[in-house]
mmCIF file of C-alpha atoms in Angstrom:
data_model
loop_
_atom_site.group_PDB
_atom_site.id
_atom_site.type_symbol
_atom_site.label_atom_id
_atom_site.label_comp_id
_atom_site.label_asym_id
_atom_site.label_seq_id
_atom_site.Cartn_x
_atom_site.Cartn_y
_atom_site.Cartn_z
ATOM 1 C CA MET A 1 67.378 170.413 130.526
ATOM 2 C CA SER A 2 70.209 168.304 131.902
ATOM 3 C CA THR A 3 71.528 165.069 130.541
ATOM 4 C CA ALA A 4 71.011 161.810 132.023
ATOM 5 C CA ARG A 5 74.878 161.795 132.858
ATOM 6 C CA ALA A 6 74.570 165.024 134.663
ATOM 7 C CA ARG A 7 71.450 163.867 136.741
ATOM 8 C CA ILE A 8 73.175 160.633 137.750
ATOM 9 C CA LEU A 9 76.473 162.578 138.728
ATOM 10 C CA GLU A 10 74.181 165.155 140.632
ATOM 11 C CA ALA A 11 72.179 162.412 142.348
ATOM 12 C CA THR A 12 75.322 160.575 143.512
ATOM 13 C CA GLU A 13 76.675 163.804 144.934
ATOM 14 C CA GLU A 14 73.548 164.392 146.749
ATOM 15 C CA LEU A 15 73.630 161.180 148.240
ATOM 16 C CA LEU A 16 77.184 161.296 149.439
ATOM 17 C CA ALA A 17 76.445 164.360 151.328
ATOM 18 C CA THR A 18 74.897 161.924 154.095
ATOM 19 C CA LYS A 19 76.219 158.423 153.099
ATOM 20 C CA ASP A 20 79.427 156.576 152.680
ATOM 21 C CA ALA A 21 79.734 155.390 148.769
ATOM 22 C CA LEU A 22 79.572 151.922 149.867
ATOM 23 C CA ALA A 23 76.028 152.315 151.464
ATOM 24 C CA ILE A 24 74.712 154.168 148.486
ATOM 25 C CA SER A 25 73.019 151.561 145.861
ATOM 26 C CA THR A 26 72.791 151.974 142.077
ATOM 27 C CA ARG A 27 69.029 151.737 142.654
ATOM 28 C CA ALA A 28 68.898 154.958 145.142
ATOM 29 C CA ILE A 29 70.820 156.649 142.397
ATOM 30 C CA CYS A 30 68.718 155.753 139.481
ATOM 31 C CA ASP A 31 65.560 156.725 141.509
ATOM 32 C CA ARG A 32 66.997 160.087 142.646
ATOM 33 C CA ALA A 33 68.425 160.804 139.029
ATOM 34 C CA LYS A 34 65.211 159.539 137.430
ATOM 35 C CA VAL A 35 66.594 157.154 135.078
ATOM 36 C CA GLY A 36 66.943 153.706 134.154
ATOM 37 C CA MET A 37 69.639 151.253 136.017
ATOM 38 C CA PRO A 38 71.101 150.252 132.532
ATOM 39 C CA GLU A 39 71.721 154.284 131.756
ATOM 40 C CA ILE A 40 74.524 154.037 134.656
ATOM 41 C CA TYR A 41 76.371 151.234 132.735
ATOM 42 C CA ARG A 42 75.902 153.071 129.188
ATOM 43 C CA GLN A 43 77.310 156.227 130.814
ATOM 44 C CA PHE A 44 79.887 155.225 133.010
ATOM 45 C CA GLY A 45 80.411 151.434 132.383
ATOM 46 C CA ASP A 46 79.637 150.491 135.884
ATOM 47 C CA LYS A 47 78.992 151.810 139.515
ATOM 48 C CA GLN A 48 82.862 152.250 140.001
ATOM 49 C CA GLY A 49 83.083 154.259 136.912
ATOM 50 C CA LEU A 50 80.266 156.666 138.375
ATOM 51 C CA LEU A 51 82.092 157.014 141.706
ATOM 52 C CA THR A 52 85.569 157.609 139.945
ATOM 53 C CA ALA A 53 83.881 160.331 137.927
ATOM 54 C CA VAL A 54 82.397 161.721 141.000
ATOM 55 C CA ALA A 55 85.883 161.727 142.795
ATOM 56 C CA ASP A 56 86.987 163.611 139.887
ATOM 57 C CA ILE A 57 84.293 166.373 140.503
ATOM 58 C CA GLY A 58 85.366 166.531 144.149
ATOM 59 C CA PHE A 59 88.853 166.931 143.350
ATOM 60 C CA GLU A 60 88.021 169.965 140.832
ATOM 61 C CA ARG A 61 86.451 171.426 143.873
ATOM 62 C CA PHE A 62 89.132 170.682 146.032
ATOM 63 C CA LEU A 63 91.913 172.183 143.780
ATOM 64 C CA ALA A 64 89.845 175.268 143.053
ATOM 65 C CA GLU A 65 90.069 175.958 146.797
ATOM 66 C CA LYS A 66 93.789 175.206 146.937
ATOM 67 C CA ARG A 67 94.317 177.772 144.070
ATOM 68 C CA LYS A 68 92.344 180.464 146.060
ATOM 69 C CA ASN A 69 94.756 180.087 149.275
ATOM 70 C CA PRO A 70 96.328 183.321 149.523
ATOM 71 C CA LEU A 71 100.018 184.137 149.097
ATOM 72 C CA THR A 72 101.928 186.031 151.473
ATOM 73 C CA ASP A 73 105.314 187.107 152.042
ATOM 74 C CA ASP A 74 105.825 183.982 154.548
ATOM 75 C CA PRO A 75 105.870 181.071 152.592
ATOM 76 C CA VAL A 76 105.847 178.648 155.477
ATOM 77 C CA ALA A 77 102.933 180.332 157.136
ATOM 78 C CA ASP A 78 101.228 179.924 153.387
ATOM 79 C CA LEU A 79 101.949 175.959 153.943
ATOM 80 C CA ARG A 80 100.254 176.003 157.427
ATOM 81 C CA THR A 81 97.187 177.763 155.795
ATOM 82 C CA ALA A 82 97.088 175.166 152.773
ATOM 83 C CA TRP A 83 97.133 172.385 155.352
ATOM 84 C CA ASP A 84 94.162 173.911 157.142
ATOM 85 C CA SER A 85 92.235 174.549 154.299
ATOM 86 C CA HIS A 86 92.842 170.913 153.199
ATOM 87 C CA VAL A 87 91.370 169.829 156.540
ATOM 88 C CA ALA A 88 88.574 172.414 156.410
ATOM 89 C CA PHE A 89 87.564 170.717 152.955
ATOM 90 C CA ALA A 90 87.741 167.023 154.484
ATOM 91 C CA LEU A 91 85.411 168.124 157.285
ATOM 92 C CA ARG A 92 82.818 169.716 155.251
ATOM 93 C CA ASN A 93 82.582 166.603 152.812
ATOM 94 C CA PRO A 94 83.549 163.748 154.905
ATOM 95 C CA HIS A 95 82.103 160.944 152.509
ATOM 96 C CA LEU A 96 83.364 162.733 149.503
ATOM 97 C CA TYR A 97 86.425 163.091 150.886
ATOM 98 C CA ARG A 98 87.117 159.267 151.541
ATOM 99 C CA LEU A 99 86.099 158.525 148.040
ATOM 100 C CA MET A 100 88.686 160.900 146.652
ATOM 101 C CA PHE A 101 91.393 159.670 148.737
ATOM 102 C CA THR A 102 90.706 155.949 149.232
ATOM 103 C CA PRO A 103 89.631 154.771 145.774
ATOM 104 C CA SER A 104 88.801 151.271 145.156
ATOM 105 C CA GLY A 105 89.331 149.138 142.089
ATOM 106 C CA ASP A 106 91.969 149.944 139.677
ATOM 107 C CA THR A 107 91.141 153.448 138.674
ATOM 108 C CA ARG A 108 92.875 156.298 140.693
ATOM 109 C CA PRO A 109 91.844 159.794 140.407
ATOM 110 C CA GLY A 110 94.289 161.635 138.260
ATOM 111 C CA ALA A 111 93.976 164.741 140.049
ATOM 112 C CA VAL A 112 96.099 163.649 142.646
ATOM 113 C CA THR A 113 99.051 164.443 140.673
ATOM 114 C CA GLU A 114 97.814 167.928 140.266
ATOM 115 C CA ALA A 115 97.164 168.319 143.930
ATOM 116 C CA GLN A 116 100.876 167.320 144.758
ATOM 117 C CA ALA A 117 101.988 169.570 141.984
ATOM 118 C CA ILE A 118 100.458 172.703 143.679
ATOM 119 C CA LEU A 119 101.776 171.751 146.943
ATOM 120 C CA LEU A 120 105.326 171.159 145.189
ATOM 121 C CA LYS A 121 105.037 175.129 144.229
ATOM 122 C CA ALA A 122 104.403 175.960 147.667
ATOM 123 C CA VAL A 123 107.304 174.114 149.011
ATOM 124 C CA GLU A 124 109.669 175.640 146.365
ATOM 125 C CA ARG A 125 108.868 178.876 147.362
ATOM 126 C CA CYS A 126 110.189 177.882 150.781
ATOM 127 C CA ARG A 127 113.295 176.610 148.984
ATOM 128 C CA ASP A 128 113.795 179.869 147.025
ATOM 129 C CA ALA A 129 113.558 181.502 150.612
ATOM 130 C CA GLY A 130 116.003 179.559 152.095
ATOM 131 C CA ARG A 131 113.738 177.771 154.475
ATOM 132 C CA LEU A 132 113.600 174.357 153.223
ATOM 133 C CA ARG A 133 115.926 171.789 154.422
ATOM 134 C CA THR A 134 114.928 168.835 152.714
ATOM 135 C CA PRO A 135 114.673 168.112 148.533
ATOM 136 C CA PRO A 136 111.008 169.850 147.507
ATOM 137 C CA GLU A 137 109.958 166.615 146.149
ATOM 138 C CA LEU A 138 110.174 164.594 149.336
ATOM 139 C CA ALA A 139 108.914 167.413 151.480
ATOM 140 C CA GLY A 140 105.597 167.955 149.331
ATOM 141 C CA ARG A 141 105.202 164.099 149.556
ATOM 142 C CA ALA A 142 105.597 164.031 153.335
ATOM 143 C CA ILE A 143 103.153 167.080 153.849
ATOM 144 C CA LEU A 144 100.531 165.753 151.634
ATOM 145 C CA SER A 145 100.543 162.094 153.205
ATOM 146 C CA ALA A 146 100.480 163.566 156.906
ATOM 147 C CA ASN A 147 97.832 166.295 155.937
ATOM 148 C CA VAL A 148 95.584 163.146 154.452
ATOM 149 C CA GLY A 149 96.317 160.970 157.160
ATOM 150 C CA VAL A 150 95.187 163.411 159.921
ATOM 151 C CA CYS A 151 92.021 163.989 157.996
ATOM 152 C CA MET A 152 91.406 160.171 157.350
ATOM 153 C CA MET A 153 92.107 159.650 161.355
ATOM 154 C CA ALA A 154 89.594 162.763 162.162
ATOM 155 C CA LEU A 155 86.899 161.350 159.834
ATOM 156 C CA SER A 156 87.168 157.502 160.719
ATOM 157 C CA PHE A 157 87.768 158.221 164.500
ATOM 158 C CA PRO A 158 86.305 161.606 165.400
ATOM 159 C CA ASP A 159 86.145 160.988 169.206
ATOM 160 C CA LEU A 160 89.829 160.137 169.011
ATOM 161 C CA PHE A 161 91.342 162.320 166.455
ATOM 162 C CA GLY A 162 88.777 164.832 165.498
ATOM 163 C CA ASP A 163 89.813 167.479 168.377
ATOM 164 C CA SER A 164 91.054 171.056 167.420
ATOM 165 C CA ASP A 165 94.857 170.192 168.512
ATOM 166 C CA THR A 166 95.687 167.040 166.962
ATOM 167 C CA SER A 167 95.716 168.373 163.279
ATOM 168 C CA PRO A 168 97.701 171.725 164.518
ATOM 169 C CA ALA A 169 100.368 169.650 166.274
ATOM 170 C CA VAL A 170 100.881 167.339 163.538
ATOM 171 C CA ARG A 171 100.998 170.233 161.066
ATOM 172 C CA ASP A 172 103.465 172.136 163.120
ATOM 173 C CA ALA A 173 105.660 169.068 163.426
ATOM 174 C CA VAL A 174 105.778 167.972 159.787
ATOM 175 C CA ILE A 175 106.078 171.530 158.356
ATOM 176 C CA GLY A 176 108.619 172.384 160.872
ATOM 177 C CA LYS A 177 110.845 169.420 160.219
ATOM 178 C CA VAL A 178 111.100 170.012 156.605
ATOM 179 C CA THR A 179 111.431 173.905 156.698
ATOM 180 C CA GLY A 180 113.500 173.894 159.910
ATOM 181 C CA ASP A 181 110.903 176.152 161.649
ATOM 182 C CA GLU A 182 110.259 173.727 164.906
ATOM 183 C CA ARG A 183 107.755 174.745 167.138
ATOM 184 C CA GLU A 184 107.297 173.947 170.852
ATOM 185 C CA ASP A 185 105.972 170.120 170.342
ATOM 186 C CA GLY A 186 108.820 168.444 168.685
ATOM 187 C CA ARG A 187 107.530 164.857 169.638
ATOM 188 C CA ILE A 188 106.014 163.897 166.566
ATOM 189 C CA GLY A 189 109.395 163.724 164.548
ATOM 190 C CA THR A 190 108.144 160.425 162.597
ATOM 191 C CA ALA A 191 104.395 161.496 162.143
ATOM 192 C CA THR A 192 104.743 161.711 158.409
ATOM 193 C CA VAL A 193 106.335 158.171 158.107
ATOM 194 C CA LEU A 194 103.284 156.699 159.894
ATOM 195 C CA ALA A 195 100.829 158.813 157.908
ATOM 196 C CA GLN A 196 102.321 157.756 154.368
ATOM 197 C CA ALA A 197 102.019 154.225 155.800
ATOM 198 C CA LEU A 198 98.301 154.664 156.452
ATOM 199 C CA VAL A 199 97.324 156.309 153.407
ATOM 200 C CA GLY A 200 99.303 153.579 151.500
ATOM 201 C CA THR A 201 97.207 150.958 153.386
ATOM 202 C CA LEU A 202 93.827 152.931 152.871
ATOM 203 C CA THR A 203 94.064 153.302 149.206
ATOM 204 C CA GLY A 204 95.696 150.145 148.371
ATOM 205 C CA THR A 205 98.390 151.547 146.650
ATOM 206 C CA ALA A 206 101.865 150.331 147.001
ATOM 207 C CA ALA A 207 103.332 150.766 150.457
ATOM 208 C CA PRO A 208 106.720 152.736 150.632
ATOM 209 C CA SER A 209 109.991 150.690 150.697
ATOM 210 C CA ALA A 210 111.729 150.012 154.012
ATOM 211 C CA ALA A 211 114.666 152.149 152.597
ATOM 212 C CA ALA A 212 112.124 155.075 151.569
ATOM 213 C CA LEU A 213 111.089 155.103 154.998
ATOM 214 C CA ASP A 214 114.170 155.139 156.597
ATOM 215 C CA ARG A 215 115.359 158.020 154.081
ATOM 216 C CA LEU A 216 112.107 159.945 155.089
ATOM 217 C CA ALA A 217 112.461 159.418 158.922
ATOM 218 C CA ASP A 218 116.091 160.558 158.640
ATOM 219 C CA ALA A 219 115.003 163.571 156.787
ATOM 220 C CA LEU A 220 112.627 164.535 159.750
ATOM 221 C CA LEU A 221 115.025 163.827 162.422
ATOM 222 C CA PRO A 222 116.510 166.896 164.199
ATOM 223 C CA PRO A 223 119.976 167.718 163.314
ATOM 224 C CA ALA A 224 122.662 166.183 165.424
ATOM 225 C CA PRO A 225 124.155 168.351 167.797
ATOM 226 C CA PRO A 226 127.570 169.422 167.345
ATOM 227 C CA SER A 227 130.280 166.914 168.624
ATOM 228 C CA GLU A 228 132.460 168.270 171.335
ATOM 229 C CA THR A 229 136.160 168.360 170.831
#
């Protein structure tokens, strides 16, 4: 027989399949889980503690999918595959994804660090193959920031950003800039800077400093043409 904690978590996840976290009442959760209202506070402290626990479960699933991404002989292509799987997860789980990447309150899901670590390993494979032109840590932060930014815009404004072309365009621009594999569309040279600022605003985390944004923008600019003698 499932425990009260497990039933509460399951009920919250089921409600998140169709509603945003802010629209779900503790009463609805308790009714679905067949527990009394005090049980949420005994198990999680408050509703925010419950939502953080659900976000952690979401990250467990997200990271499990990340670990299943295939590795090929082309590490840059693997980065693109990882980007696409990230977007696919967001589109399949819109309300859960928002909860994961726009936490409220003081508690932040710790699994974001693991997600970044998985991406860093993928970026380091590009470096080891001689296909990275920015520091791995910066490249990883740039790619994840842009990836989350694209997902948030697609979920929040599907009519404007939910088309099938936006994500691949930003993906190729950002990954192309950090790896040197630019494709045809080079018009989004500062997409990562904007996405990082967007994610900072949405999550309530500290906004990147002006100096950090300048460094990031400089890193993503195409190399200057050789001067004529």
